[in-house]
XYZ file of N, CA and C in Angstrom:
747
model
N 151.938 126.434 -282.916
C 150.870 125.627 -283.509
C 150.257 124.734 -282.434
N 148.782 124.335 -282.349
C 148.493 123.794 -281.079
C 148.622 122.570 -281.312
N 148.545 121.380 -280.476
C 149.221 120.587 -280.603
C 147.508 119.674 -280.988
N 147.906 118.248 -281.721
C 146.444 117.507 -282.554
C 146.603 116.745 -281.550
N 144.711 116.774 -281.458
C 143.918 115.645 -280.424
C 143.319 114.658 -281.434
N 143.557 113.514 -280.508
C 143.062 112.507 -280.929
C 141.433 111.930 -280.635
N 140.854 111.019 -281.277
C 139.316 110.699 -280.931
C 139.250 109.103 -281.657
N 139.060 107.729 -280.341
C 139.109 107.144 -280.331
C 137.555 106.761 -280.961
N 137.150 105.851 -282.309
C 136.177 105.817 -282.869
C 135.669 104.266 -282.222
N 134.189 104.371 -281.710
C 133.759 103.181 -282.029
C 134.200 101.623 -283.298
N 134.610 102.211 -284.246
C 135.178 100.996 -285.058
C 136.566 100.808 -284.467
N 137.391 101.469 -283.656
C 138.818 100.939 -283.556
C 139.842 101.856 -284.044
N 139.643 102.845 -284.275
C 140.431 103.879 -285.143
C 140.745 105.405 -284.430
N 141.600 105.500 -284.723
C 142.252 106.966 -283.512
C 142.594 108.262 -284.693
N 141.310 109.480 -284.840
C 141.589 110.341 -285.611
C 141.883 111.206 -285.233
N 142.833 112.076 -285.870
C 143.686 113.133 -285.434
C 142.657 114.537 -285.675
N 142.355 115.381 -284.941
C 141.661 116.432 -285.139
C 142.616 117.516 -284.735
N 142.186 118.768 -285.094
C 141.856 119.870 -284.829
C 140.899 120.597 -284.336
N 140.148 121.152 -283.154
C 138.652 121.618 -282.955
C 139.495 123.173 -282.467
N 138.180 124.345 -283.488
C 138.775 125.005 -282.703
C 137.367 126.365 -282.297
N 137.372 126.237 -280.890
C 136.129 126.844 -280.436
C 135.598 128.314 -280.330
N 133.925 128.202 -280.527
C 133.857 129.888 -280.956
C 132.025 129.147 -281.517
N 131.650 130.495 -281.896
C 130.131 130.614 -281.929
C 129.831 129.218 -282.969
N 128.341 129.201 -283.340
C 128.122 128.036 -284.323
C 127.787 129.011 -285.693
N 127.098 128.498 -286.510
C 127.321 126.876 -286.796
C 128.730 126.568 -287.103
N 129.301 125.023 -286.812
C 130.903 124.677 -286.281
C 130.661 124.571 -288.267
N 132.058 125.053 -288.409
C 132.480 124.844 -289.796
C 133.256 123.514 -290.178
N 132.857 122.522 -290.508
C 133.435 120.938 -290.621
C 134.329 120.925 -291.930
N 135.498 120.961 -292.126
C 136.198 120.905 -293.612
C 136.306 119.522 -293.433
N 135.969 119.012 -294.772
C 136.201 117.160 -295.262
C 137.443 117.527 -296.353
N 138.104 116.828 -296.123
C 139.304 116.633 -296.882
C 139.012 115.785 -298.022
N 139.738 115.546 -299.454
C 140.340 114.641 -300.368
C 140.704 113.590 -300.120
N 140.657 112.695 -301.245
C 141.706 111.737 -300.911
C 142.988 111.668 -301.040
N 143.353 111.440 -300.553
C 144.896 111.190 -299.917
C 145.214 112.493 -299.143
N 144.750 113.439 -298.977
C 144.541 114.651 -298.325
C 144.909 114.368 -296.616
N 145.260 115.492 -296.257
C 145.056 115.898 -294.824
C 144.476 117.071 -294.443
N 144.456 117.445 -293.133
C 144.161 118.431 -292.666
C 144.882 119.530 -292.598
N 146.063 119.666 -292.832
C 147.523 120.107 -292.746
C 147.250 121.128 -294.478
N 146.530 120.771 -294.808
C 146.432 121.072 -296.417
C 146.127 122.785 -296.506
N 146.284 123.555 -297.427
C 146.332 125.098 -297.730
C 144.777 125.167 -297.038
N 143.684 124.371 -297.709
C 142.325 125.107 -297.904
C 141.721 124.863 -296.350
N 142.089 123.840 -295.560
C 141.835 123.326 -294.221
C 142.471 124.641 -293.249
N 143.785 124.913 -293.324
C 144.449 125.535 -292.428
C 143.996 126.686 -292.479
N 143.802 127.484 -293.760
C 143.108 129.039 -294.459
C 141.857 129.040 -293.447
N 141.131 127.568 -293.813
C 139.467 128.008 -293.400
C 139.466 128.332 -291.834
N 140.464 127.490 -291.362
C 140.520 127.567 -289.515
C 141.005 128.701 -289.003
N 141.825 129.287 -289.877
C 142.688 130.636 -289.419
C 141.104 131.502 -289.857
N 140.609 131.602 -290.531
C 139.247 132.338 -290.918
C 138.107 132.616 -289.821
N 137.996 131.195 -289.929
C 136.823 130.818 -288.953
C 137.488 131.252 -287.273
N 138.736 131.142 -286.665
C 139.116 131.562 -285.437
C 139.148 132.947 -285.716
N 139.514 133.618 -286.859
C 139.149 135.464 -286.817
C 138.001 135.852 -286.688
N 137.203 135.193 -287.132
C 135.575 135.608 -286.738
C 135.149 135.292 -285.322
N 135.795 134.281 -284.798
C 135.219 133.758 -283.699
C 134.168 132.380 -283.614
N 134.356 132.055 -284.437
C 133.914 130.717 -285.126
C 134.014 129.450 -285.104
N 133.375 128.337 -284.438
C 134.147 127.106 -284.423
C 134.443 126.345 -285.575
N 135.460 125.414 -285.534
C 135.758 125.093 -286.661
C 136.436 123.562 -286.458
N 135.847 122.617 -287.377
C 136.984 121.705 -287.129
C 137.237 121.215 -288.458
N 138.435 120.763 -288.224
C 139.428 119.373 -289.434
C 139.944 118.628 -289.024
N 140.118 117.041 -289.722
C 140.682 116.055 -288.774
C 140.853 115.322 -290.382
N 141.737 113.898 -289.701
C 142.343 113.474 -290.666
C 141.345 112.457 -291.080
N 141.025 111.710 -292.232
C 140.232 110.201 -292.229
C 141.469 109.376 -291.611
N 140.857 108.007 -291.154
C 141.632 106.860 -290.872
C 142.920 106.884 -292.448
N 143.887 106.220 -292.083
C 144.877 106.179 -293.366
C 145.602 107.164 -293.547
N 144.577 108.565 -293.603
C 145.149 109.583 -293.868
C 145.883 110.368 -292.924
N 146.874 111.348 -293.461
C 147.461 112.169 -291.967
C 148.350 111.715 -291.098
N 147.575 111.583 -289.652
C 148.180 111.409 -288.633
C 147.457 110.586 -288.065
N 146.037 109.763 -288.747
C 145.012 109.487 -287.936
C 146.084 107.639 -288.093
N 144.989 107.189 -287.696
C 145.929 105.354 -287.740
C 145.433 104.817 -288.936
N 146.199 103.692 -289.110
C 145.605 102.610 -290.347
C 146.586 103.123 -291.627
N 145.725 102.423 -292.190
C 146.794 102.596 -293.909
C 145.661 102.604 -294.676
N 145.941 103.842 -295.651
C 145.400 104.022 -296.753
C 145.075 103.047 -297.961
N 145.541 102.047 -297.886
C 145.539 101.239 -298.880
C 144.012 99.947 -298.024
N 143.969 99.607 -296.856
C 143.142 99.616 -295.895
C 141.608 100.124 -296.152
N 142.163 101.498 -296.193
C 140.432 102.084 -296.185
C 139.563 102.033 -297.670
N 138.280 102.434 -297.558
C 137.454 103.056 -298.108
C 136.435 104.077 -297.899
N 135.560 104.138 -298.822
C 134.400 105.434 -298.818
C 133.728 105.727 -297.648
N 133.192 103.844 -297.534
C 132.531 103.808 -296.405
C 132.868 104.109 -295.188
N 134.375 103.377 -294.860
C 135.228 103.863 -294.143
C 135.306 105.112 -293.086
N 136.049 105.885 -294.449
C 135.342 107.365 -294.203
C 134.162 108.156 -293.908
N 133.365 107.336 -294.341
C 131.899 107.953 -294.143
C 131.619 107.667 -292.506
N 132.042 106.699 -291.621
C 132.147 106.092 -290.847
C 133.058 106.836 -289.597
N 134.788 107.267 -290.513
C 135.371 108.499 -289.413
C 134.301 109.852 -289.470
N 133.573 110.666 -290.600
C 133.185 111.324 -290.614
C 131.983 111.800 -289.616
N 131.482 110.922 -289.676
C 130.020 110.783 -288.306
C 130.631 110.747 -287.290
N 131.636 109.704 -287.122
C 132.081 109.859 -285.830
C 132.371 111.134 -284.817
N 133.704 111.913 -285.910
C 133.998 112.985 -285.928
C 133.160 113.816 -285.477
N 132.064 114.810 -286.331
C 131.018 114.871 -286.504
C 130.317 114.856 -284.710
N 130.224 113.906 -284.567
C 128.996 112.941 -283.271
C 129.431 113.806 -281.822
N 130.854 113.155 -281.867
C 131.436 113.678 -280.836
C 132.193 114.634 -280.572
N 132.879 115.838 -281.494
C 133.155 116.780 -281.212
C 132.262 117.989 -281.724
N 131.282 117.721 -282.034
C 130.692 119.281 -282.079
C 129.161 119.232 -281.660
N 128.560 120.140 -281.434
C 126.952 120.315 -281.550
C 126.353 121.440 -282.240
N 125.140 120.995 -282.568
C 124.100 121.980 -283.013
C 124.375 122.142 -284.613
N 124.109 122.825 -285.038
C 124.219 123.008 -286.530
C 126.131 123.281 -287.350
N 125.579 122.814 -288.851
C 126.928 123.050 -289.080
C 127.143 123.114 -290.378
N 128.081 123.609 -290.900
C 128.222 124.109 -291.978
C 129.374 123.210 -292.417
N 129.053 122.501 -293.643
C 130.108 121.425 -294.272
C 130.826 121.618 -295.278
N 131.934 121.705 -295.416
C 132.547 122.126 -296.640
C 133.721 120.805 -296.993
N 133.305 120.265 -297.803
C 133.997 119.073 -298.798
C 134.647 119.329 -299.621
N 136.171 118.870 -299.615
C 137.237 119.246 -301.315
C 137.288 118.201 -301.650
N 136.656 117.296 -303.075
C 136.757 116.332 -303.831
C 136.055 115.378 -303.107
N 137.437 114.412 -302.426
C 136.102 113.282 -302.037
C 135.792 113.459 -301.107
N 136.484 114.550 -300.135
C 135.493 115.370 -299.011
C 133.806 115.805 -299.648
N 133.601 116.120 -300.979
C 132.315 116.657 -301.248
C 131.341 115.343 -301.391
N 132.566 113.979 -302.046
C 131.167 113.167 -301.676
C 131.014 112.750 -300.408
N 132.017 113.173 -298.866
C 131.831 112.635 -298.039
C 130.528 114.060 -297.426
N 130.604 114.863 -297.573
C 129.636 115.753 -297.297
C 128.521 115.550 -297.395
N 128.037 114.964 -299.074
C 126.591 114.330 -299.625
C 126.432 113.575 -298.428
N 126.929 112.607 -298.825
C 126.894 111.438 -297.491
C 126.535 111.886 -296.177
N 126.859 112.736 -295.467
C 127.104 113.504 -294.357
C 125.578 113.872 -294.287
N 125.338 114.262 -295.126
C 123.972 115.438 -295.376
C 122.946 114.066 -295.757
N 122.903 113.152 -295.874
C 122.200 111.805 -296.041
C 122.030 110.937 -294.488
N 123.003 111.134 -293.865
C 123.098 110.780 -292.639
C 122.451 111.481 -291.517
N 122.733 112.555 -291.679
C 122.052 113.963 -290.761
C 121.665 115.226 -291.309
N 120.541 114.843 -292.006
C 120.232 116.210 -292.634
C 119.673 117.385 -291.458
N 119.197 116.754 -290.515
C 118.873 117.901 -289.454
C 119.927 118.512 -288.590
N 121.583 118.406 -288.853
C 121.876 118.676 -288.390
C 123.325 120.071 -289.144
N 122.960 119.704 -290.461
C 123.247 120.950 -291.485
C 122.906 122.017 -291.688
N 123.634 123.127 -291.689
C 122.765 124.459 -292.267
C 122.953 124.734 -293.632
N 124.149 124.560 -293.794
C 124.559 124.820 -295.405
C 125.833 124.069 -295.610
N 126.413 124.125 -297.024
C 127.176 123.367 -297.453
C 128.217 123.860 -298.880
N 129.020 123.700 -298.830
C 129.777 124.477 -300.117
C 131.205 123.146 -299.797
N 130.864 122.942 -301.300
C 132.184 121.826 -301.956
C 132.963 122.572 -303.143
N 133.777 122.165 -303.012
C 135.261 121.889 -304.055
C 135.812 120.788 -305.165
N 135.194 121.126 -306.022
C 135.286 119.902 -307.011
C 134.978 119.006 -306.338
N 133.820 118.534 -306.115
C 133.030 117.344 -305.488
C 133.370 116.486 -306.525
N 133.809 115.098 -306.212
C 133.678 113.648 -306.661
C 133.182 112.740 -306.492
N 131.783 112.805 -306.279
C 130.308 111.755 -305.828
C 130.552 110.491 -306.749
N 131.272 109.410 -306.408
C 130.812 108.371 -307.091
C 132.381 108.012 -307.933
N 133.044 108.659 -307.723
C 134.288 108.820 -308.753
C 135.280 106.967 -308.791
N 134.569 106.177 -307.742
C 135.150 104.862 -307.465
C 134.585 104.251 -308.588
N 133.255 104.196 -308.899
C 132.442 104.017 -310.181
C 132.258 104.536 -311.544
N 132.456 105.765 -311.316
C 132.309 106.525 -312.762
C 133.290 107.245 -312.937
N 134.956 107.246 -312.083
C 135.649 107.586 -312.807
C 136.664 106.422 -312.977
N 136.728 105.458 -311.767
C 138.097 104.518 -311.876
C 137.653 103.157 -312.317
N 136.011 102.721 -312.061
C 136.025 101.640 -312.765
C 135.604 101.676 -314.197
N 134.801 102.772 -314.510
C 134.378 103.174 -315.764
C 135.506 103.023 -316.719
N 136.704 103.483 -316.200
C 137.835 104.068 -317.167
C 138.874 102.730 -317.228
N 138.902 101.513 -316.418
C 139.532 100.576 -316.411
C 139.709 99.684 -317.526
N 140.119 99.218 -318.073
C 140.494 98.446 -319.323
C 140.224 96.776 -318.356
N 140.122 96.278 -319.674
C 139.420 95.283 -319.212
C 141.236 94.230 -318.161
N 141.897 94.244 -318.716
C 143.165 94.275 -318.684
C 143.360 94.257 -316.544
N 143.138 95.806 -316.755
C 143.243 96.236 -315.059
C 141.798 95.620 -314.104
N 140.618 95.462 -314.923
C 139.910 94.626 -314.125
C 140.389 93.418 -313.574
N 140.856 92.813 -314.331
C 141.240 91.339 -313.812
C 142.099 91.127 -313.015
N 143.284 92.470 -313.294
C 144.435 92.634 -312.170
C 144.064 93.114 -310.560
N 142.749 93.877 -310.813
C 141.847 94.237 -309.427
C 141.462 93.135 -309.035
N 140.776 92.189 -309.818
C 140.150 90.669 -309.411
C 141.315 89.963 -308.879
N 142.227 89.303 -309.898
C 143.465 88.304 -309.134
C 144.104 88.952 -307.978
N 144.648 90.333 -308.023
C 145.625 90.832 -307.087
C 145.213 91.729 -306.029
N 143.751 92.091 -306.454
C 143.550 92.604 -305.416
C 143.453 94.236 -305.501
N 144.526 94.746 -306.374
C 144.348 96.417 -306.164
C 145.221 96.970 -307.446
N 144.482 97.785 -308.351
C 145.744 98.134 -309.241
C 145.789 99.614 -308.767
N 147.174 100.172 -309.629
C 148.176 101.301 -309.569
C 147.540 102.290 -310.014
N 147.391 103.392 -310.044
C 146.717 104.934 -310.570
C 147.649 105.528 -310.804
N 148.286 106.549 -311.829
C 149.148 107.506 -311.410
C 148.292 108.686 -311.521
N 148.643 109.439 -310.462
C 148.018 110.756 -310.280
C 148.736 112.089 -310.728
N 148.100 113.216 -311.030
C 148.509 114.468 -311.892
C 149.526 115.346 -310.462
N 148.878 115.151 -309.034
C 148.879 115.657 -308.208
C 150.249 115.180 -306.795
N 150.450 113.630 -307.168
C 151.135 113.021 -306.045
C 151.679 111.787 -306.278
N 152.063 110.693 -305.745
C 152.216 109.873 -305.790
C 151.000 108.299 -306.563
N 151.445 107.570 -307.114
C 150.460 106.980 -307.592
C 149.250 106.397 -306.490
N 148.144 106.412 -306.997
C 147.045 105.479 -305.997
C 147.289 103.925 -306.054
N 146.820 103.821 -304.636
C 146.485 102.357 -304.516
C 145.160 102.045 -304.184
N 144.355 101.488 -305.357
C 142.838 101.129 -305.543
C 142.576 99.856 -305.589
N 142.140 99.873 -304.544
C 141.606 98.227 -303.987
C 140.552 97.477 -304.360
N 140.241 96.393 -304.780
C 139.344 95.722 -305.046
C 138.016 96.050 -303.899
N 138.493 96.598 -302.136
C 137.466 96.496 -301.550
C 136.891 97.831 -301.533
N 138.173 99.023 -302.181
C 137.683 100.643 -302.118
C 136.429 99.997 -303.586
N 136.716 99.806 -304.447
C 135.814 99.835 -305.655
C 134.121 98.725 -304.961
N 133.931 98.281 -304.746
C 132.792 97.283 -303.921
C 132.681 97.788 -302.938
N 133.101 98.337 -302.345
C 132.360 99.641 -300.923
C 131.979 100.479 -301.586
N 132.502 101.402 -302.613
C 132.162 102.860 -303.052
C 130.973 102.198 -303.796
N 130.229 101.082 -304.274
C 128.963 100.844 -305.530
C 127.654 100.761 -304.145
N 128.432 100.647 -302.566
C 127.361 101.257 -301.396
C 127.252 102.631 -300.864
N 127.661 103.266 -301.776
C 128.071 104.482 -301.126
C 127.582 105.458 -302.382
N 127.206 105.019 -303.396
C 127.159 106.356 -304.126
C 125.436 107.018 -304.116
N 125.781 108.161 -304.249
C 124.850 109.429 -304.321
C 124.039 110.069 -305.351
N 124.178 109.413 -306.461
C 123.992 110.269 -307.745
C 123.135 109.228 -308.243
N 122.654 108.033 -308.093
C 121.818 107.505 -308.553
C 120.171 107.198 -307.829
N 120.410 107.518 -306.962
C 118.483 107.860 -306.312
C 118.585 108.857 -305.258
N 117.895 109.594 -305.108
C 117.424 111.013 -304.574
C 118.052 111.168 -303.496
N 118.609 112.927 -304.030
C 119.977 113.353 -303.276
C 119.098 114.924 -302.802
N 118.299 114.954 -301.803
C 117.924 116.053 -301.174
C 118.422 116.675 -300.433
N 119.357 118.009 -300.352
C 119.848 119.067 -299.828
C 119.080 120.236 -299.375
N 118.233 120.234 -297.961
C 117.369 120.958 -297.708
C 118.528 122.383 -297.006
N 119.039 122.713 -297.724
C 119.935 123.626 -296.834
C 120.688 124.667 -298.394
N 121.218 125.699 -298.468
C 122.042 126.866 -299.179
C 123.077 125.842 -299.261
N 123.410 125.748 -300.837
C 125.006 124.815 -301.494
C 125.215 125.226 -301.961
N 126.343 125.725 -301.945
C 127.264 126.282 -303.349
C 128.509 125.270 -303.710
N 127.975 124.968 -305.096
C 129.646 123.920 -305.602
C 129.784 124.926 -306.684
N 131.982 124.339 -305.654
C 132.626 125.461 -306.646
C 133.129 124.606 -307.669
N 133.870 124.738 -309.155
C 134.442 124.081 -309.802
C 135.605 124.922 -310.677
N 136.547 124.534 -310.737
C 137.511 124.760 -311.594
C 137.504 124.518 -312.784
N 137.541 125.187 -313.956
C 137.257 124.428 -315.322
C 138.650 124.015 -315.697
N 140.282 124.259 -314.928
C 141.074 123.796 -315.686
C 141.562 122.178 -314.509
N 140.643 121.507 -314.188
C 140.980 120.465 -312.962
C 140.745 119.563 -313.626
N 141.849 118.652 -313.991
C 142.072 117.303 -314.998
C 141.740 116.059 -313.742
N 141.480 116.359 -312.346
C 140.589 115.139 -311.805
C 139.554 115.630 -311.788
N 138.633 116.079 -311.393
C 137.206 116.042 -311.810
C 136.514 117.204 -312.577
N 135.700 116.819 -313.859
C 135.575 117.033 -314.773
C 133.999 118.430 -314.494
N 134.293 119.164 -315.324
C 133.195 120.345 -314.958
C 131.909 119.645 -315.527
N 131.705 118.239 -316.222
C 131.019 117.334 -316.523
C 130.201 116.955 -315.005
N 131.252 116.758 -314.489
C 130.413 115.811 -312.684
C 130.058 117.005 -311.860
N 130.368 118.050 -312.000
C 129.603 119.172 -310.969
C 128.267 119.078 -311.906
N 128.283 119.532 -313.273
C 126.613 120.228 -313.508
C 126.101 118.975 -313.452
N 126.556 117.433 -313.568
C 125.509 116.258 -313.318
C 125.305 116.269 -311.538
N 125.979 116.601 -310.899
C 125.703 116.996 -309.300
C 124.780 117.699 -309.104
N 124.844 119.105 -309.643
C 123.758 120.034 -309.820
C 122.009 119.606 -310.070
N 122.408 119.268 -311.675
C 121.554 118.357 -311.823
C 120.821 117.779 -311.210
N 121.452 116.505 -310.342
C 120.414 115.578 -309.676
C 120.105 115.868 -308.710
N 120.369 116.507 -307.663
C 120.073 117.157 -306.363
C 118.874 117.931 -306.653
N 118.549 117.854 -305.388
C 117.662 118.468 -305.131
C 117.433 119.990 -304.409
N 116.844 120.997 -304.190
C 117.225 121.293 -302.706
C 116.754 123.200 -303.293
N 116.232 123.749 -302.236
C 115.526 124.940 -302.000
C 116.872 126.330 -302.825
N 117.976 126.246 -302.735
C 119.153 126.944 -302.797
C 120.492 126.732 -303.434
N 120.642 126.282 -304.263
C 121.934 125.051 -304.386
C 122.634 126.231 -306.235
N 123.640 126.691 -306.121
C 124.138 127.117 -307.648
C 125.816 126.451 -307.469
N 125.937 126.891 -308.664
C 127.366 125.634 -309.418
C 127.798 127.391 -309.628
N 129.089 127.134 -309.322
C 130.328 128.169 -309.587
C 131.747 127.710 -309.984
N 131.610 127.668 -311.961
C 132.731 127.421 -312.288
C 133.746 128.907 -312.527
N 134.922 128.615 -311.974
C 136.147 129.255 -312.192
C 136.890 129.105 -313.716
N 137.335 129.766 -314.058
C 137.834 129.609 -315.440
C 139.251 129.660 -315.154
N 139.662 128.225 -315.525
C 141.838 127.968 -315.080
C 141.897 128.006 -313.643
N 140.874 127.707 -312.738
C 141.527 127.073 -311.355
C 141.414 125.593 -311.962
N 142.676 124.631 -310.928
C 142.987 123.443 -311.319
C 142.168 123.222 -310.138
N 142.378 121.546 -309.839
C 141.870 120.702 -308.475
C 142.195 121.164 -307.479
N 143.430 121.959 -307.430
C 143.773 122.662 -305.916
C 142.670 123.365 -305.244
N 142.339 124.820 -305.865
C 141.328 125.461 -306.157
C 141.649 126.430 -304.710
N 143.453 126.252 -304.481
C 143.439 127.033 -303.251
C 144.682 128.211 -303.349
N 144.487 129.014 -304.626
C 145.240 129.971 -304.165
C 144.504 130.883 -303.776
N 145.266 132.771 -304.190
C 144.494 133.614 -303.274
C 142.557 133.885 -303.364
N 142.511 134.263 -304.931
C 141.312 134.562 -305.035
C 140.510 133.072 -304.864
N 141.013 131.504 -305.078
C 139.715 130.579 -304.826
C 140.127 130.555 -303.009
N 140.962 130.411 -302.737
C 140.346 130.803 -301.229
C 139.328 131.742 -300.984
N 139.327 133.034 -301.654
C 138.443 134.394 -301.244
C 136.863 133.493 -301.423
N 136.846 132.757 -302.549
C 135.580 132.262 -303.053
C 134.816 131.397 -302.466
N 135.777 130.632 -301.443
C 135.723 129.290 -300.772
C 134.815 130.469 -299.229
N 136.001 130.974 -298.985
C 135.088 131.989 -297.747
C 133.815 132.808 -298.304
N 133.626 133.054 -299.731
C 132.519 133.700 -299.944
C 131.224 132.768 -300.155
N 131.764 131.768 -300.529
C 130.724 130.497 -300.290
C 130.196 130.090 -298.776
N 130.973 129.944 -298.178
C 130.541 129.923 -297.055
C 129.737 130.754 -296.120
N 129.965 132.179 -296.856
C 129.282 133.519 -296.465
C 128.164 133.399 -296.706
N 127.627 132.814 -297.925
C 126.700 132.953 -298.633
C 125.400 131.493 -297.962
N 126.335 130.298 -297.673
C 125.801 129.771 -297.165
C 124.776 129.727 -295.700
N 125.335 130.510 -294.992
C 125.319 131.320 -293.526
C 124.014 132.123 -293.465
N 123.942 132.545 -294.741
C 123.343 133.719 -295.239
C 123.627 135.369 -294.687
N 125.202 135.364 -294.797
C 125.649 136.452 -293.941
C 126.117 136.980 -295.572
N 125.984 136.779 -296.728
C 127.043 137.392 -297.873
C 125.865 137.705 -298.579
């Protein structure tokens, strides 16, 4: 296994990458939260993308992985912040973005930041906004106040260990969201969705769909893939998205 390079960020932060070199456009996987790079759908796409001859990278966000900091530390913005970085200095020319969850809203974002520097794009149960419309929306008035006095309440998750949601992740993510004024995707998107994924709801892809904009863009729900969305055949789908994006499928 080759061994992870690091990339010292203008904010202070040391992210752990993977780059791995070969024709363009470089294939960028954005990870989840609490996610790494180390993950089924990251490692699949790189072993893919190096059979073709393809560049490819994955790297960790700050918190996450191997990169520095603590998760409890970061936010959206945060991320949005390793992502460019990332992004800036290890690759050129065009690129093809592929986001799983809150990798897909870090993608939007991505594609808001540098739209000239995208060709296409294919997400994985994208979660645009999910700091707002899924964790504060759903808060009882109860856990608001415990976010206010203390600072961060508890999540338990379907998938891992419980979250830790910070008073400053929820007030960064209300600068960060995507879904409320014009979300133009001048580039081929395909979002995939799972209809059996109890974190994000086949509700927030077709409102994704929905509000976007953009020359090329279709919604592909799976019937009983969960949030993983990475065994054999949604891997096949994940590479056929990407095919399609390319305009090689």
């Amino acid at each position: 296994m080759a061994a992870t390079d690091f990339l010292n960020t203008a904010q202070g932060r040391r992210l752990a990458y993977h780059k791995s070199e070969g024709a363009g456009p470089t294939i960028v996987f954005l990870g989840g939260l609490k996610s790494d790079m180390e993950g089924t759908k990251a490692v699949h796409l790189e072993a893919w993308a190096r059979a073709r001859g393809q560049s490819f990278l994955r790297f960790d966000y700050s918190g996450h992985g191997e990169s520095s900091g603590q998760f409890e530390d970061g936010c959206i913005g945060d991320w949005h912040e390793d992502t460019v970085a990332a992004v800036t200095e290890l690759t050129v020319g065009p690129l093809v973005v592929v986001g799983s969850s809150m990798g897909g809203w870090q993608a939007l974002l991505l594609a808001k930041a540098m739209p000239e520097r995208i060709v296409g794009m294919a997400t994985i149960a994208a979660a645009p906004d999910f700091t707002e419309d899924g964790y504060w929306a759903s808060f009882s008035d109860t856990q608001k106040q415990v976010l206010e006095t203390e600072g961060y309440v508890e999540l338990p998750s379907d998938y891992m260990e419980p979250y830790i949601i910070t008073k400053r992740m929820i007030e960064d993510g209300r600068q960060q969201l995507v879904l409320r004024d014009a979300l133009d995707l001048p580039f081929p998107v395909r979002f995939l969705q799972g209809t059996a994924d109890t974190a994000v709801s086949t509700e927030t892809a077709v409102r994704l769909l929905e509000h976007a904009t953009g020359p090329d863009m279709r919604l592909f729900l799976v019937k009983d893939a969960d949030h993983r969305f990475s065994d054999g055949p949604c891997l096949e789908i994940i590479e056929n998205a990407v095919l399609e994006v390319m305009g090689q499928q």
